[in-house]
Amino acid sequence: MSKSVQTTQEGGPSNLIAMAIEKGADVEQLEKLLDLQERWDAKQAKTAFFEALSEFQRVCPKIERASSGHNNTYAKLEDIVHIIRESMAEAGLTHRFEHSHEGDTLSVKCVVNHKLGHSESTSMSAPSDVSGGKNKIQALGSSATYLQRYTLCGALGLVVGGLDNDGGTPDELVSDKQIIL
């Protein structure tokens, strides 16, 4: 836990709760103080989450597009997870995925959790990837992997390095004259 969050917690509502108990506060007063403590703890956890995310982004190793497929280069999900795992752990962060499927649409949510309990998430949806003659389960799996990769990068603010040409090469290059215009 960061020093600033630790120092702030020491002066929180827990002192008020202890004093109220000593003075014989009634249940209603204690419930209000406990609600205050919960809000305080949630704010501290959120602050710690964003401090941890900032530290993670500062130390996270560069992620390159090292795999090829469908006329494009990309970073595989397992490569991204392997690269970020240690930096996330050191920052007190973990991630998980939640999936839902309705009709032909798959939705994936990447949830990033902090050890103090705060979490943030990013979601995306897409149809099943039926390219390449995949069966229905393979099509769902392909979309799931794609969505996991993009929601993980989105939730953590990751940018994958290397050339991204959207799966193709330009037919014509921009001329010097076009640049000047």
Short mmCIF file of C-alpha atoms in Angstrom, two decimals:
data_model
loop_
_atom_site.label_atom_id
_atom_site.label_comp_id
_atom_site.label_asym_id
_atom_site.label_seq_id
_atom_site.Cartn_x
_atom_site.Cartn_y
_atom_site.Cartn_z
CA MET A 1 0.00 0.00 0.00
CA SER A 2 1.33 3.43 -0.86
CA LYS A 3 2.46 5.67 1.95
CA SER A 4 -0.10 8.40 1.13
CA VAL A 5 -3.04 5.99 1.31
CA GLN A 6 -1.68 4.38 4.47
CA THR A 7 -1.30 7.75 6.21
CA THR A 8 -4.77 8.85 5.13
CA GLN A 9 -6.40 5.67 6.48
CA GLU A 10 -5.00 6.25 9.97
CA GLY A 11 -7.04 9.47 10.28
CA GLY A 12 -10.24 7.95 8.91
CA PRO A 13 -13.64 7.30 10.47
CA SER A 14 -12.44 4.27 12.47
CA ASN A 15 -11.35 6.67 15.24
CA LEU A 16 -14.86 8.14 15.32
CA ILE A 17 -16.39 4.67 15.56
CA ALA A 18 -14.14 3.76 18.49
CA MET A 19 -15.05 7.00 20.28
CA ALA A 20 -18.78 6.43 19.62
CA ILE A 21 -18.59 2.92 21.09
CA GLU A 22 -16.78 4.24 24.17
CA LYS A 23 -19.52 6.86 24.67
CA GLY A 24 -22.32 4.32 24.27
CA ALA A 25 -23.66 5.40 20.88
CA ASP A 26 -26.90 3.77 19.79
CA VAL A 27 -27.22 1.34 16.87
CA GLU A 28 -28.48 4.03 14.46
CA GLN A 29 -25.46 6.25 15.13
CA LEU A 30 -23.09 3.30 14.74
CA GLU A 31 -24.74 2.30 11.44
CA LYS A 32 -24.22 5.82 10.09
CA LEU A 33 -20.57 5.74 11.18
CA LEU A 34 -20.11 2.31 9.59
CA ASP A 35 -21.62 3.64 6.34
CA LEU A 36 -19.14 6.52 6.53
CA GLN A 37 -16.31 4.01 7.09
CA GLU A 38 -17.40 1.99 4.04
CA ARG A 39 -17.44 5.10 1.83
CA TRP A 40 -14.05 6.13 3.23
CA ASP A 41 -12.59 2.69 2.55
CA ALA A 42 -14.01 2.67 -1.00
CA LYS A 43 -12.47 6.09 -1.72
CA GLN A 44 -9.11 4.95 -0.35
CA ALA A 45 -9.26 1.75 -2.43
CA LYS A 46 -10.09 3.75 -5.58
CA THR A 47 -7.21 6.12 -4.93
CA ALA A 48 -4.86 3.18 -4.38
CA PHE A 49 -6.14 1.53 -7.59
CA PHE A 50 -5.28 4.55 -9.73
CA GLU A 51 -1.89 4.97 -8.03
CA ALA A 52 -1.17 1.29 -8.77
CA LEU A 53 -2.38 1.61 -12.37
CA SER A 54 -0.15 4.64 -12.87
CA GLU A 55 2.85 2.76 -11.45
CA PHE A 56 2.04 -0.29 -13.58
CA GLN A 57 1.90 1.83 -16.74
CA ARG A 58 5.23 3.46 -15.82
CA VAL A 59 7.10 0.17 -15.43
CA CYS A 60 5.24 -2.09 -17.88
CA PRO A 61 7.59 -3.52 -20.53
CA LYS A 62 6.99 -2.64 -24.16
CA ILE A 63 4.63 -4.99 -26.00
CA GLU A 64 5.41 -5.64 -29.66
CA ARG A 65 3.39 -7.20 -32.45
CA ALA A 66 5.26 -10.49 -32.80
CA SER A 67 2.66 -12.71 -34.50
CA SER A 68 1.27 -12.71 -38.03
CA GLY A 69 -2.16 -13.58 -39.31
CA HIS A 70 -4.71 -12.44 -41.90
CA ASN A 71 -2.32 -9.94 -43.55
CA ASN A 72 -1.57 -8.24 -40.23
CA THR A 73 0.79 -8.43 -37.28
CA TYR A 74 -0.47 -8.50 -33.72
CA ALA A 75 0.46 -9.35 -30.14
CA LYS A 76 -1.10 -12.63 -28.97
CA LEU A 77 -3.17 -12.52 -25.80
CA GLU A 78 -0.90 -15.03 -24.09
CA ASP A 79 2.17 -12.94 -25.01
CA ILE A 80 0.59 -9.77 -23.60
CA VAL A 81 -0.37 -11.55 -20.35
CA HIS A 82 3.11 -13.05 -20.04
CA ILE A 83 4.74 -9.63 -20.51
CA ILE A 84 2.51 -7.75 -18.05
CA ARG A 85 2.00 -10.41 -15.33
CA GLU A 86 4.96 -9.44 -13.12
CA SER A 87 4.40 -5.67 -13.41
CA MET A 88 0.72 -6.13 -12.55
CA ALA A 89 1.53 -8.29 -9.51
CA GLU A 90 4.09 -5.77 -8.24
CA ALA A 91 1.43 -3.03 -8.53
CA GLY A 92 -1.15 -5.17 -6.68
CA LEU A 93 -3.32 -5.58 -9.78
CA THR A 94 -5.00 -8.64 -11.30
CA HIS A 95 -7.35 -9.12 -14.21
CA ARG A 96 -10.16 -11.46 -15.18
CA PHE A 97 -12.67 -11.79 -18.00
CA GLU A 98 -16.44 -12.11 -17.90
CA HIS A 99 -18.28 -13.42 -20.97
CA SER A 100 -21.88 -13.31 -22.09
CA HIS A 101 -23.41 -14.62 -25.29
CA GLU A 102 -26.69 -13.57 -26.82
CA GLY A 103 -27.65 -14.77 -30.28
CA ASP A 104 -24.61 -14.38 -32.50
CA THR A 105 -23.02 -11.69 -30.32
CA LEU A 106 -20.33 -12.37 -27.76
CA SER A 107 -19.59 -9.76 -25.07
CA VAL A 108 -16.39 -9.74 -23.05
CA LYS A 109 -15.63 -7.59 -20.03
CA CYS A 110 -12.09 -7.29 -18.69
CA VAL A 111 -12.13 -6.47 -14.98
CA VAL A 112 -8.93 -5.11 -13.42
CA ASN A 113 -8.86 -5.52 -9.64
CA HIS A 114 -6.63 -3.93 -7.00
CA LYS A 115 -5.64 -5.74 -3.83
CA LEU A 116 -7.63 -3.23 -1.71
CA GLY A 117 -10.82 -4.18 -3.54
CA HIS A 118 -11.45 -1.48 -6.14
CA SER A 119 -11.96 -2.60 -9.74
CA GLU A 120 -12.52 -0.99 -13.12
CA SER A 121 -13.65 -2.67 -16.33
CA THR A 122 -13.81 -2.33 -20.10
CA SER A 123 -16.30 -4.18 -22.33
CA MET A 124 -16.60 -4.97 -26.03
CA SER A 125 -18.98 -7.03 -28.14
CA ALA A 126 -18.62 -8.69 -31.54
CA PRO A 127 -20.25 -11.35 -33.66
CA SER A 128 -18.73 -14.81 -33.91
CA ASP A 129 -15.65 -14.88 -36.16
CA VAL A 130 -16.75 -17.29 -38.87
CA SER A 131 -13.78 -16.56 -41.15
CA GLY A 132 -11.60 -19.41 -42.37
CA GLY A 133 -14.26 -22.12 -42.20
CA LYS A 134 -14.46 -22.26 -38.39
CA ASN A 135 -17.19 -24.29 -36.72
CA LYS A 136 -19.52 -22.46 -34.29
CA ILE A 137 -17.44 -23.15 -31.19
CA GLN A 138 -14.18 -22.17 -32.90
CA ALA A 139 -15.86 -18.99 -34.16
CA LEU A 140 -16.90 -18.07 -30.60
CA GLY A 141 -13.42 -18.91 -29.28
CA SER A 142 -11.77 -16.74 -31.91
CA SER A 143 -14.00 -13.78 -31.05
CA ALA A 144 -13.46 -14.35 -27.33
CA THR A 145 -9.68 -14.23 -27.70
CA TYR A 146 -9.87 -11.12 -29.86
CA LEU A 147 -12.17 -9.35 -27.41
CA GLN A 148 -10.08 -10.41 -24.41
CA ARG A 149 -6.95 -8.97 -26.03
CA TYR A 150 -8.59 -5.65 -26.81
CA THR A 151 -10.44 -5.24 -23.50
CA LEU A 152 -7.29 -6.09 -21.53
CA CYS A 153 -5.30 -3.46 -23.43
CA GLY A 154 -8.13 -0.97 -23.02
CA ALA A 155 -8.61 -1.58 -19.31
CA LEU A 156 -4.89 -1.18 -18.59
CA GLY A 157 -4.22 1.63 -21.07
CA LEU A 158 -1.76 -0.52 -23.04
CA VAL A 159 -0.59 0.36 -26.52
CA VAL A 160 0.96 -2.41 -28.59
CA GLY A 161 3.98 -1.24 -30.59
CA GLY A 162 4.92 -2.02 -34.16
CA LEU A 163 3.32 -1.44 -37.53
CA ASP A 164 -0.45 -1.65 -37.68
CA ASN A 165 -1.69 -1.38 -41.23
CA ASP A 166 -5.22 -2.62 -40.60
CA GLY A 167 -4.53 -5.87 -42.36
CA GLY A 168 -3.34 -4.46 -45.65
CA THR A 169 -0.75 -2.41 -47.40
CA PRO A 170 -1.48 0.95 -49.00
CA ASP A 171 -2.05 0.89 -52.75
CA GLU A 172 -0.31 4.24 -53.15
CA LEU A 173 2.07 6.18 -50.99
CA VAL A 174 1.47 9.85 -50.23
CA SER A 175 3.53 12.05 -52.55
CA ASP A 176 5.63 15.03 -51.44
CA LYS A 177 3.11 17.30 -53.19
CA GLN A 178 0.22 15.80 -51.20
CA ILE A 179 2.09 16.31 -47.94
CA ILE A 180 2.60 20.01 -48.69
CA LEU A 181 -1.09 20.50 -49.46
#
